């Protein structure tokens, strides 16, 4: 894909590696050919994307801003020995905190620890002396006594999000969406809120609890809403001030209205306005530039109700969008021919808009680790009545590919030379197509039975929803229709996709799990559920074979067409579970296939993986947009690609940090 390269000099995609993380860079091809007004729009939206960063830190855990500011103060102001191993370990820990937007791993949600002693940490604070985020009236001893256990004591906040079945999910989670509230109390609170809405005849479809913290104050439970004048006001005010500038250079009237409605939502915190905004946003299809900005995804809340703040600024990649448009234009055909029970199919698939985008800026929960595809809005009723917008972020997947070339993963874990060859030849197109199908069709397909709200599956809802979208994609990857539509010209594409999906679900994704741990993350649960269940269903015919060679485990697919039929069966069952809100069946599937890890296999995989020295997780440094001023007016905007991860983080903390340490 030489057209992705915007400069003739070789672009360095991989910036640095530490712990289990790699830091990459991405280019923004096409930015230079935007009009000045469009460049300004991207610039203002990008500033808004950075302005909310502190919010996510605080949402993830109430001490995260305190820890981050403590570490940054040491990093900048400590004047002692900075070359020793201890200090270098402190730097690695700081980089990890930046990456995870807090002290819990961004993916596993487990607390991670610095490889230094508590004594050394205290010494650094005492020698640095000033500049720490102390509470009013607190002295250095009091400050150390409060902050050190947060970092070092394994009993304090061990998990940001607990999914441990049978325990109180809220009291076991460190995330900052609930204060002194049990799972039952939160459940009752929102149950009552919904009942009140029914009684009063107000909107019962809004996303209750999405933008607030639930607090128990002296036995009374109430919501603290994220808005101007409410919780996180100082950061939201900055986001809004940049959005106001963006509204002034909107591409058209509709987009202007979209931005203004978002501003109104941030000012009121009113979830009705949030829905109004989403309906407008989903209909904004003509603008070249687009954005995500708000409290959107609920993976950070064990109850799947409260959303973390995120932003993504982007514009359309016209050539690649043609591919997604072909899929979307045939959405009804895919729906009508899906292997699910006809009563769970959508009679009319509406507004499945699909496009491939170029990311220009990542913020909040999209930074530095970012999704590669997005399908929004999340509210079921809006998706049903107005459709959804679905995007694949091609410059990001391209950067991933470029950064991982030659890292040895494929050679170590693929089961044959033929498999490696297919992956090299078709892997990139296969995974882009999978993402398109997952986002454009998968999430938007199917319908709920009358009276089912969509939240019946509770904490199992996320992995099951991902499994539904993945199965939809997998099933159709092997359909001759894709060839008829000109999307692929060789069956090697779908074979490569099946190989890599099953290999990932059964083997390679385990490289992301720590020894002894189970799987908690929704997408990972989804992938193991699909691969493990498919293995089980095809066992008597040996469709997926697990082979042991030289004490190394490999998986081979013996019959790709038969596997496709199994995917169809699984899709039908998961759609039934969602459509009927069958919590028991959903729970059984996830718990049986998606959670447990075979210890012996895991040990072997980690052993092989460690020899490759590859970081299993990645994130990105943002490009920087620099306005060119002439006589006080913006006359052009240049894009720069910094290669200094720590520099960017420090810059954000210095110049784009607006919240108090404790909120
Ligand atoms: Zn998805």
XYZ file of C-alpha atoms and ligand atoms in Angstrom:
664
model
C 0.000 0.000 0.000
C 2.447 2.675 -1.097
C -0.329 5.273 -1.262
C -0.403 5.296 2.561
C 3.071 6.755 2.727
C 2.944 10.501 2.853
C 6.637 11.124 2.832
C 9.463 9.682 0.789
C 11.658 9.169 3.819
C 11.070 5.810 5.484
C 8.572 6.361 8.268
C 9.425 4.750 11.569
C 6.247 2.977 12.757
C 7.667 1.335 15.871
C 8.862 3.929 18.363
C 9.770 1.973 21.505
C 8.979 -1.102 23.626
C 8.774 -1.571 27.398
C 7.038 -4.054 29.722
C 4.316 -5.706 27.595
C 3.768 -2.607 25.477
C 4.934 -1.256 22.162
C 4.550 2.369 21.208
C 3.903 3.053 17.546
C 3.284 6.057 15.313
C 0.685 6.530 12.635
C 0.556 8.845 9.662
C -2.407 10.925 8.541
C -2.299 10.567 4.749
C -4.573 13.036 3.017
C -4.378 15.751 5.679
C -2.349 18.080 3.491
C -4.988 18.032 0.764
C -7.825 19.129 3.073
C -9.071 22.700 2.685
C -7.934 25.237 5.270
C -11.371 25.202 6.891
C -11.326 21.415 7.104
C -7.844 21.496 8.589
C -9.082 23.948 11.212
C -11.980 21.660 12.024
C -9.607 18.721 12.518
C -7.384 20.917 14.668
C -10.169 22.127 16.985
C -11.686 18.675 17.336
C -8.206 17.319 18.095
C -7.727 19.836 20.870
C -11.111 18.782 22.258
C -9.950 15.158 22.080
C -6.917 15.850 24.233
C -8.728 18.120 26.707
C -10.705 15.282 28.321
C -7.730 13.048 29.132
C -7.859 13.625 32.912
C -11.472 12.464 33.049
C -10.560 8.929 32.067
C -7.776 8.753 34.642
C -10.236 9.662 37.385
C -12.954 7.357 36.084
C -10.580 4.402 36.086
C -9.651 4.913 39.746
C -9.967 7.806 42.163
C -6.209 7.864 42.933
C -4.992 7.767 39.329
C -4.483 11.511 38.926
C -2.647 11.634 42.255
C -0.342 8.790 41.209
C 0.278 10.252 37.749
C 1.103 13.699 39.111
C 3.360 12.230 41.786
C 5.334 10.248 39.221
C 5.575 13.167 36.808
C 6.818 15.453 39.555
C 9.601 13.004 40.417
C 10.449 12.527 36.755
C 10.767 16.238 36.116
C 12.201 17.521 39.382
C 14.214 14.773 41.081
C 17.860 15.871 41.091
C 19.589 12.740 42.436
C 20.923 9.728 40.510
C 18.768 9.245 37.442
C 20.949 6.624 35.750
C 20.563 3.802 38.255
C 18.380 0.761 37.572
C 15.831 1.808 40.198
C 15.192 5.128 38.532
C 14.914 3.496 35.122
C 12.323 1.125 36.603
C 10.413 4.101 37.938
C 10.367 5.539 34.414
C 8.979 2.265 33.023
C 6.255 2.267 35.676
C 5.374 5.873 34.823
C 5.126 4.986 31.125
C 2.806 2.119 31.997
C 0.589 4.394 34.102
C 0.373 6.840 31.187
C -0.437 4.021 28.802
C -3.190 2.507 30.940
C -4.586 5.880 32.003
C -4.057 4.686 35.537
C -2.492 2.019 37.733
C -4.513 -0.898 36.347
C -3.523 -2.681 33.163
C -5.518 -1.215 30.276
C -6.538 -4.672 29.060
C -6.554 -7.133 31.963
C -7.718 -4.427 34.412
C -5.388 -5.850 37.069
C -3.213 -3.555 39.135
C 0.432 -3.603 38.066
C 3.424 -2.746 40.217
C 6.691 -0.836 39.818
C 9.879 -2.883 40.044
C 11.246 -0.741 42.835
C 10.954 -0.951 46.596
C 8.571 1.168 48.573
C 11.550 2.544 50.503
C 13.161 3.786 47.300
C 9.913 5.385 46.200
C 9.592 7.207 49.536
C 13.194 8.355 49.259
C 12.478 9.872 45.836
C 9.542 11.806 47.243
C 11.487 13.085 50.254
C 14.417 14.196 48.101
C 12.209 15.877 45.523
C 10.385 17.588 48.420
C 7.941 19.912 46.657
C 5.477 19.910 43.813
C 3.402 16.898 44.879
C -0.395 16.789 44.662
C -1.020 17.016 48.386
C -4.382 17.518 49.999
C -4.966 20.728 51.903
C -3.112 20.726 55.188
C -1.277 17.494 54.353
C 2.459 17.270 55.049
C 4.959 15.100 53.171
C 4.635 12.247 55.705
C 0.866 12.284 55.444
C 1.090 12.382 51.671
C 3.481 9.411 51.522
C 1.300 7.454 53.951
C -1.639 7.945 51.622
C -0.054 7.472 48.190
C 2.505 4.688 48.765
C -0.003 1.948 49.707
C -2.094 2.827 46.665
C 0.876 1.881 44.492
C 2.488 -0.925 46.499
C -0.160 -2.673 48.613
C -1.656 -5.609 46.665
C -4.708 -5.574 48.929
C -5.678 -2.055 47.869
C -7.630 -1.849 44.604
C -6.265 -5.060 43.023
C -8.729 -4.889 40.131
C -10.237 -1.970 38.227
C -13.068 -4.127 36.924
C -13.969 -7.380 38.609
C -15.948 -9.969 36.681
C -15.570 -12.649 39.304
C -18.788 -14.592 39.295
C -20.464 -14.924 42.712
C -18.870 -11.855 44.317
C -20.171 -8.298 44.565
C -18.842 -6.827 41.320
C -18.895 -3.220 42.504
C -17.281 -3.677 45.880
C -14.603 -5.803 44.189
C -13.841 -3.185 41.515
C -11.621 -0.134 41.911
C -13.172 1.793 39.025
C -14.620 5.110 40.085
C -18.222 4.842 38.909
C -19.664 3.904 42.278
C -18.771 5.105 45.757
C -19.933 2.988 48.677
C -22.631 1.343 46.559
C -23.167 -2.411 46.302
C -24.201 -4.252 43.169
C -27.676 -4.762 44.571
C -28.077 -1.109 45.560
C -27.011 0.050 42.103
C -29.374 -2.452 40.502
C -32.260 -1.262 42.673
C -31.460 2.398 42.027
C -31.689 2.035 38.254
C -34.601 -0.361 38.452
C -36.524 2.316 40.369
C -35.426 5.024 37.947
C -36.802 2.985 35.044
C -40.045 2.297 36.897
C -40.436 6.001 37.649
C -39.952 6.769 33.981
C -42.683 4.294 33.071
C -45.020 5.769 35.702
C -44.345 9.364 34.691
C -44.529 8.604 31.004
C -41.028 9.966 30.371
C -38.439 8.432 28.057
C -37.647 4.874 29.158
C -35.140 4.244 26.399
C -32.398 6.612 27.487
C -29.123 5.039 28.596
C -29.741 5.261 32.336
C -26.630 5.939 34.369
C -24.359 6.420 31.344
C -22.806 9.735 32.367
C -22.706 9.768 36.124
C -21.108 8.420 39.245
C -23.419 6.734 41.736
C -22.623 7.860 45.255
C -23.829 6.784 48.666
C -23.850 9.858 50.863
C -25.001 9.167 54.417
C -27.180 6.288 53.311
C -28.753 8.230 50.451
C -27.812 7.084 46.966
C -27.679 9.692 44.239
C -26.049 10.405 40.883
C -23.273 12.919 40.353
C -23.627 13.809 36.679
C -20.665 14.554 34.381
C -21.419 18.004 33.000
C -20.471 21.649 33.159
C -21.218 22.627 36.738
C -21.234 18.959 37.770
C -18.589 16.266 38.081
C -15.505 16.822 35.814
C -16.694 20.336 34.993
C -13.221 21.857 34.574
C -12.249 19.387 31.833
C -15.649 19.378 30.147
C -15.535 23.198 29.940
C -12.308 22.942 27.904
C -13.745 20.253 25.662
C -16.751 22.472 25.044
C -14.697 25.582 24.311
C -12.863 23.696 21.535
C -16.132 22.260 20.260
C -17.496 25.794 20.028
C -14.603 26.746 17.766
C -15.213 23.569 15.749
C -18.888 24.463 15.287
C -17.729 27.741 13.752
C -15.900 25.945 10.929
C -18.279 23.010 10.457
C -18.490 21.685 6.904
C -22.260 22.114 6.660
C -25.358 23.096 8.638
C -26.128 19.559 9.730
C -22.668 18.989 11.146
C -22.883 22.338 12.921
C -26.096 21.190 14.567
C -24.447 17.909 15.579
C -21.643 19.758 17.346
C -24.002 22.264 18.971
C -26.199 19.477 20.304
C -23.161 17.787 21.826
C -22.279 21.081 23.489
C -25.810 21.321 24.889
C -25.476 17.796 26.273
C -22.185 18.660 27.986
C -23.831 21.723 29.492
C -26.928 19.907 30.785
C -25.833 16.298 31.246
C -29.308 15.440 29.935
C -29.386 11.928 28.442
C -32.330 12.878 26.235
C -30.047 15.424 24.583
C -27.378 12.733 24.294
C -29.815 10.585 22.320
C -30.831 13.596 20.241
C -27.160 14.176 19.473
C -26.624 10.540 18.508
C -29.570 10.538 16.140
C -28.185 13.650 14.436
C -24.661 12.251 14.432
C -25.671 8.949 12.847
C -27.333 10.870 10.040
C -24.296 13.005 9.299
C -23.013 10.993 6.369
C -21.985 13.697 3.945
C -19.300 15.413 5.953
C -15.764 14.483 5.060
C -14.551 14.997 8.615
C -16.139 13.201 11.524
C -15.497 12.606 15.201
C -16.418 10.651 18.296
C -16.491 12.635 21.522
C -18.274 11.708 24.728
C -18.947 9.101 27.389
C -19.333 6.149 25.068
C -18.122 2.640 25.913
C -19.119 0.749 29.038
C -16.358 -1.886 29.250
C -14.886 -0.093 32.272
C -17.984 -0.679 34.402
C -18.573 -4.220 35.695
C -22.300 -3.596 35.328
C -21.852 -2.341 31.748
C -23.831 0.815 32.432
C -21.415 3.695 32.885
C -19.264 4.954 30.081
C -15.691 6.129 29.919
C -14.773 9.323 28.102
C -13.188 9.002 24.678
C -12.603 10.817 21.442
C -11.479 10.043 17.918
C -11.084 12.607 15.141
C -11.043 11.301 11.593
C -11.842 11.828 7.955
C -12.936 9.581 5.163
C -10.509 7.340 3.267
C -12.328 7.477 -0.051
C -10.755 4.525 -1.853
C -11.005 2.031 0.984
C -14.526 3.245 1.740
C -15.712 1.800 -1.566
C -15.065 -1.688 -0.175
C -17.166 -1.036 2.934
C -19.893 0.621 0.873
C -20.241 -2.490 -1.247
C -20.855 -4.495 1.914
C -23.334 -1.968 3.263
C -25.219 -1.690 0.002
C -25.919 -5.405 0.291
C -26.783 -5.386 3.987
C -30.307 -6.663 3.402
C -29.051 -9.639 1.414
C -26.697 -10.597 4.224
C -29.466 -10.229 6.799
C -31.979 -12.268 4.787
C -29.489 -15.078 4.212
C -28.056 -15.254 7.707
C -28.270 -18.630 9.424
C -30.320 -17.329 12.357
C -33.987 -18.107 13.033
C -36.036 -15.877 10.666
C -37.930 -14.370 13.601
C -34.663 -12.926 14.939
C -33.710 -11.322 11.623
C -34.333 -7.654 10.939
C -37.087 -7.309 8.369
C -35.519 -4.124 7.194
C -31.884 -3.363 7.834
C -31.630 0.389 8.005
C -28.877 2.911 7.710
C -25.889 0.599 7.975
C -23.450 3.215 6.874
C -19.957 2.060 6.432
C -16.797 3.854 5.795
C -13.115 3.481 6.125
C -11.490 6.330 7.933
C -8.145 7.888 8.561
C -7.636 8.657 12.234
C -6.216 12.117 12.855
C -6.255 12.185 16.652
C -6.935 9.781 19.516
C -8.191 10.837 22.937
C -9.406 9.467 26.263
C -10.218 5.768 26.108
C -8.953 5.627 22.481
C -5.466 6.774 23.477
C -2.840 5.493 23.320
C -4.386 2.025 22.854
C -7.011 2.361 20.176
C -9.736 0.263 18.574
C -9.324 -0.568 14.881
C -13.032 -0.407 14.137
C -15.951 1.392 15.716
C -19.691 0.984 15.457
C -21.785 3.634 17.160
C -24.051 4.711 18.723
C -24.455 1.989 21.337
C -28.113 2.543 22.238
C -30.127 -0.347 20.803
C -33.203 1.709 20.018
C -31.232 4.257 17.983
C -29.519 1.494 16.049
C -32.886 -0.060 15.316
C -34.689 3.116 14.304
C -31.905 5.207 12.812
C -29.093 2.780 12.082
C -25.512 3.104 13.109
C -22.236 4.386 11.767
C -19.560 1.887 11.295
C -15.937 2.561 10.600
C -12.703 0.746 10.011
C -9.620 2.753 10.874
C -7.277 1.871 8.072
C -4.226 4.013 8.832
C -4.127 2.471 12.305
C -4.345 -1.149 11.104
C -1.753 -0.288 8.491
C 0.585 1.061 11.167
C 0.063 -2.116 13.234
C 0.954 -4.252 10.228
C 4.020 -2.212 9.388
C 5.239 -2.215 12.986
C 4.893 -5.988 13.352
C 6.594 -7.099 10.146
C 9.200 -9.705 10.902
C 8.527 -10.017 14.632
C 8.403 -13.828 14.383
C 4.908 -14.429 15.810
C 3.536 -16.044 12.686
C 6.589 -18.242 12.181
C 6.404 -19.493 15.771
C 2.684 -20.166 16.081
C 1.319 -20.983 12.616
C 1.071 -24.729 12.081
C 2.582 -24.989 8.601
C 4.602 -23.180 5.977
C 1.494 -23.039 3.782
C -0.409 -21.283 6.551
C 2.357 -18.707 6.905
C 2.384 -18.074 3.176
C -1.395 -17.601 3.050
C -1.265 -15.237 6.003
C 1.435 -13.129 4.412
C -0.417 -12.999 1.126
C -3.994 -12.466 2.291
C -3.809 -11.676 6.012
C -4.063 -7.912 5.730
C -7.065 -7.898 3.372
C -8.690 -10.707 5.386
C -8.510 -8.825 8.652
C -9.745 -5.579 7.077
C -12.687 -7.425 5.564
C -13.422 -9.148 8.850
C -13.495 -5.774 10.593
C -15.781 -4.328 7.894
C -18.223 -7.224 8.208
C -18.087 -7.173 12.006
C -18.723 -3.433 12.220
C -20.929 -2.736 9.188
C -23.168 -5.781 9.430
C -22.491 -7.878 12.536
C -23.431 -5.456 15.309
C -26.341 -4.044 13.340
C -27.874 -7.397 12.465
C -30.684 -9.261 14.171
C -33.545 -8.053 16.322
C -34.763 -8.434 19.858
C -38.093 -10.050 20.599
C -40.904 -7.775 21.729
C -40.352 -6.713 25.340
C -36.622 -7.454 25.416
C -34.562 -4.364 26.230
C -31.088 -5.596 25.371
C -29.544 -5.355 28.834
C -30.800 -8.751 30.084
C -27.439 -10.446 29.572
C -25.840 -8.087 32.126
C -22.091 -8.616 32.548
C -22.120 -11.306 29.822
C -23.668 -8.892 27.326
C -20.387 -7.459 26.011
C -18.556 -10.717 25.176
C -21.715 -12.200 23.675
C -22.332 -9.110 21.558
C -18.757 -9.238 20.258
C -19.164 -12.961 19.555
C -22.337 -12.264 17.608
C -20.609 -9.671 15.424
C -17.497 -11.833 14.963
C -19.538 -14.906 14.018
C -21.518 -12.898 11.513
C -18.235 -11.782 9.951
C -16.661 -15.243 10.052
C -19.705 -16.918 8.559
C -19.797 -14.529 5.610
C -16.038 -14.490 5.056
C -16.545 -17.936 3.543
C -19.604 -17.053 1.470
C -19.283 -17.123 -2.349
C -21.203 -13.822 -2.257
C -17.989 -11.997 -1.346
C -16.434 -13.173 -4.568
C -19.564 -12.301 -6.539
C -19.377 -8.777 -5.111
C -15.747 -8.506 -6.159
C -14.525 -8.080 -2.585
C -12.148 -11.020 -2.796
C -10.750 -12.881 -5.754
C -9.311 -15.927 -4.028
C -10.628 -18.310 -1.387
C -7.248 -18.009 0.306
C -8.598 -14.843 1.960
C -11.219 -16.652 3.995
C -8.938 -19.592 4.716
C -6.299 -17.197 6.020
C -8.917 -15.509 8.208
C -10.206 -18.778 9.709
C -6.649 -19.938 10.392
C -5.679 -16.756 12.142
C -8.938 -16.448 14.102
C -8.791 -19.965 15.544
C -5.054 -19.721 16.164
C -5.597 -16.463 18.018
C -8.628 -17.674 19.991
C -7.022 -20.913 21.165
C -3.372 -19.979 21.345
C -1.825 -16.611 20.557
C -4.123 -14.342 22.540
C -3.039 -16.239 25.676
C 0.221 -14.326 25.370
C -1.740 -11.394 26.774
C -2.747 -13.198 29.951
C -0.571 -13.369 33.036
C 0.233 -16.827 34.439
C -2.534 -18.146 36.686
C -5.087 -15.543 35.578
C -8.395 -16.155 33.834
C -9.750 -14.200 30.869
C -11.769 -11.096 31.742
C -11.679 -8.775 28.741
C -14.807 -8.916 26.579
C -13.130 -9.272 23.166
C -10.779 -11.948 24.447
C -13.608 -13.872 26.096
C -15.440 -13.630 22.799
C -12.563 -15.025 20.757
C -11.836 -17.924 23.087
C -15.548 -18.681 23.334
C -15.838 -18.903 19.555
C -12.658 -20.901 19.011
C -13.198 -23.231 21.966
C -16.842 -23.888 21.229
C -16.141 -24.458 17.520
C -13.413 -26.916 18.463
C -15.876 -28.784 20.678
C -18.649 -28.817 18.061
C -16.297 -30.147 15.377
C -14.466 -32.597 17.587
C -16.095 -35.825 16.407
C -15.206 -34.946 12.801
C -11.769 -33.591 13.701
C -12.529 -30.276 12.010
C -10.138 -28.315 14.192
C -7.157 -30.372 15.217
C -4.804 -29.621 18.063
C -1.380 -31.032 17.291
C 1.680 -31.398 19.487
C 5.029 -31.248 17.705
C 8.353 -31.037 19.551
C 6.377 -30.216 22.694
C 4.786 -27.241 20.949
C 1.038 -26.965 20.454
C -0.391 -25.922 17.088
C -3.926 -25.837 15.734
C -4.815 -26.911 12.226
C -8.156 -26.537 10.503
C -8.838 -29.682 8.476
C -12.042 -28.554 6.816
C -12.735 -24.849 6.400
C -16.170 -25.301 4.828
C -17.312 -27.520 7.690
C -16.013 -24.925 10.130
C -18.067 -22.312 8.326
C -21.214 -24.386 8.919
C -20.316 -24.596 12.627
C -19.924 -20.809 12.771
C -23.435 -20.592 11.308
C -24.856 -22.850 14.027
C -23.118 -20.829 16.720
C -24.331 -17.528 15.288
C -27.912 -18.804 15.318
C -27.660 -19.761 18.997
C -25.993 -16.532 20.140
C -28.549 -14.484 18.224
C -31.296 -16.476 19.967
C -29.713 -15.770 23.347
C -29.580 -12.049 22.620
C -33.039 -11.849 21.032
C -34.677 -13.699 23.921
C -32.468 -12.178 26.624
C -31.569 -15.704 27.779
C -29.160 -14.817 30.586
C -28.655 -18.412 31.797
C -27.657 -19.767 28.392
C -25.392 -16.775 27.744
C -23.689 -17.133 31.085
C -23.137 -20.852 30.540
C -21.474 -20.324 27.178
C -19.158 -17.577 28.371
C -18.217 -19.366 31.584
C -17.719 -22.714 29.850
C -15.604 -21.567 26.901
C -14.556 -17.949 27.351
C -13.037 -17.647 30.810
C -10.825 -20.523 31.941
C -7.254 -20.992 30.779
C -5.535 -24.369 30.394
C -2.556 -23.848 32.701
C -0.196 -26.247 30.980
C -0.889 -24.851 27.517
C -0.640 -21.311 28.825
C 2.768 -21.968 30.339
C 4.035 -23.389 27.063
C 2.670 -20.469 25.005
C 4.187 -17.853 27.303
C 7.481 -19.661 27.155
C 7.552 -19.648 23.355
C 6.350 -16.067 23.257
C 8.932 -14.720 25.671
C 11.691 -15.892 23.335
C 10.344 -13.659 20.562
C 10.590 -10.509 22.671
C 7.387 -9.058 21.194
C 5.121 -6.741 23.147
C 1.571 -8.125 23.057
C -0.134 -4.713 23.332
C 0.324 -1.592 21.335
C -0.586 2.047 21.407
C 0.165 5.181 19.454
C 1.786 8.558 19.733
C -0.585 11.195 18.361
C 0.413 13.442 15.501
C 0.541 17.120 16.403
C -1.279 19.797 14.432
C 0.514 23.106 14.361
C -1.327 26.223 13.187
C 0.663 28.559 10.958
C -0.249 32.117 11.959
C -0.037 35.178 9.757
C -1.096 38.513 11.288
C -2.962 36.701 14.048
C -4.920 34.503 11.677
C -4.541 30.811 10.918
C -3.332 30.554 7.330
C -2.364 26.876 7.314
C -2.058 23.890 9.649
C 0.900 21.545 9.485
C 0.967 18.005 10.775
C 4.020 16.789 12.662
C 4.838 13.266 13.793
C 6.709 13.308 17.096
C 8.691 10.208 18.055
C 8.834 10.861 21.803
C 6.139 9.064 23.797
C 7.163 10.451 27.200
C 7.454 13.944 25.744
C 3.890 13.782 24.492
C 2.574 12.509 27.814
C 4.376 15.235 29.760
C 3.098 17.836 27.295
C -0.485 16.618 27.775
C -0.104 16.689 31.549
C 1.393 20.187 31.495
C -0.784 21.853 28.906
C -3.954 19.807 28.635
C -4.685 18.825 32.230
C -7.598 20.574 33.868
C -9.034 18.475 36.686
C -8.185 18.701 40.358
C -6.328 15.679 41.751
C -9.357 14.480 43.708
C -12.819 14.861 42.199
Zn -17.469 -5.098 18.067
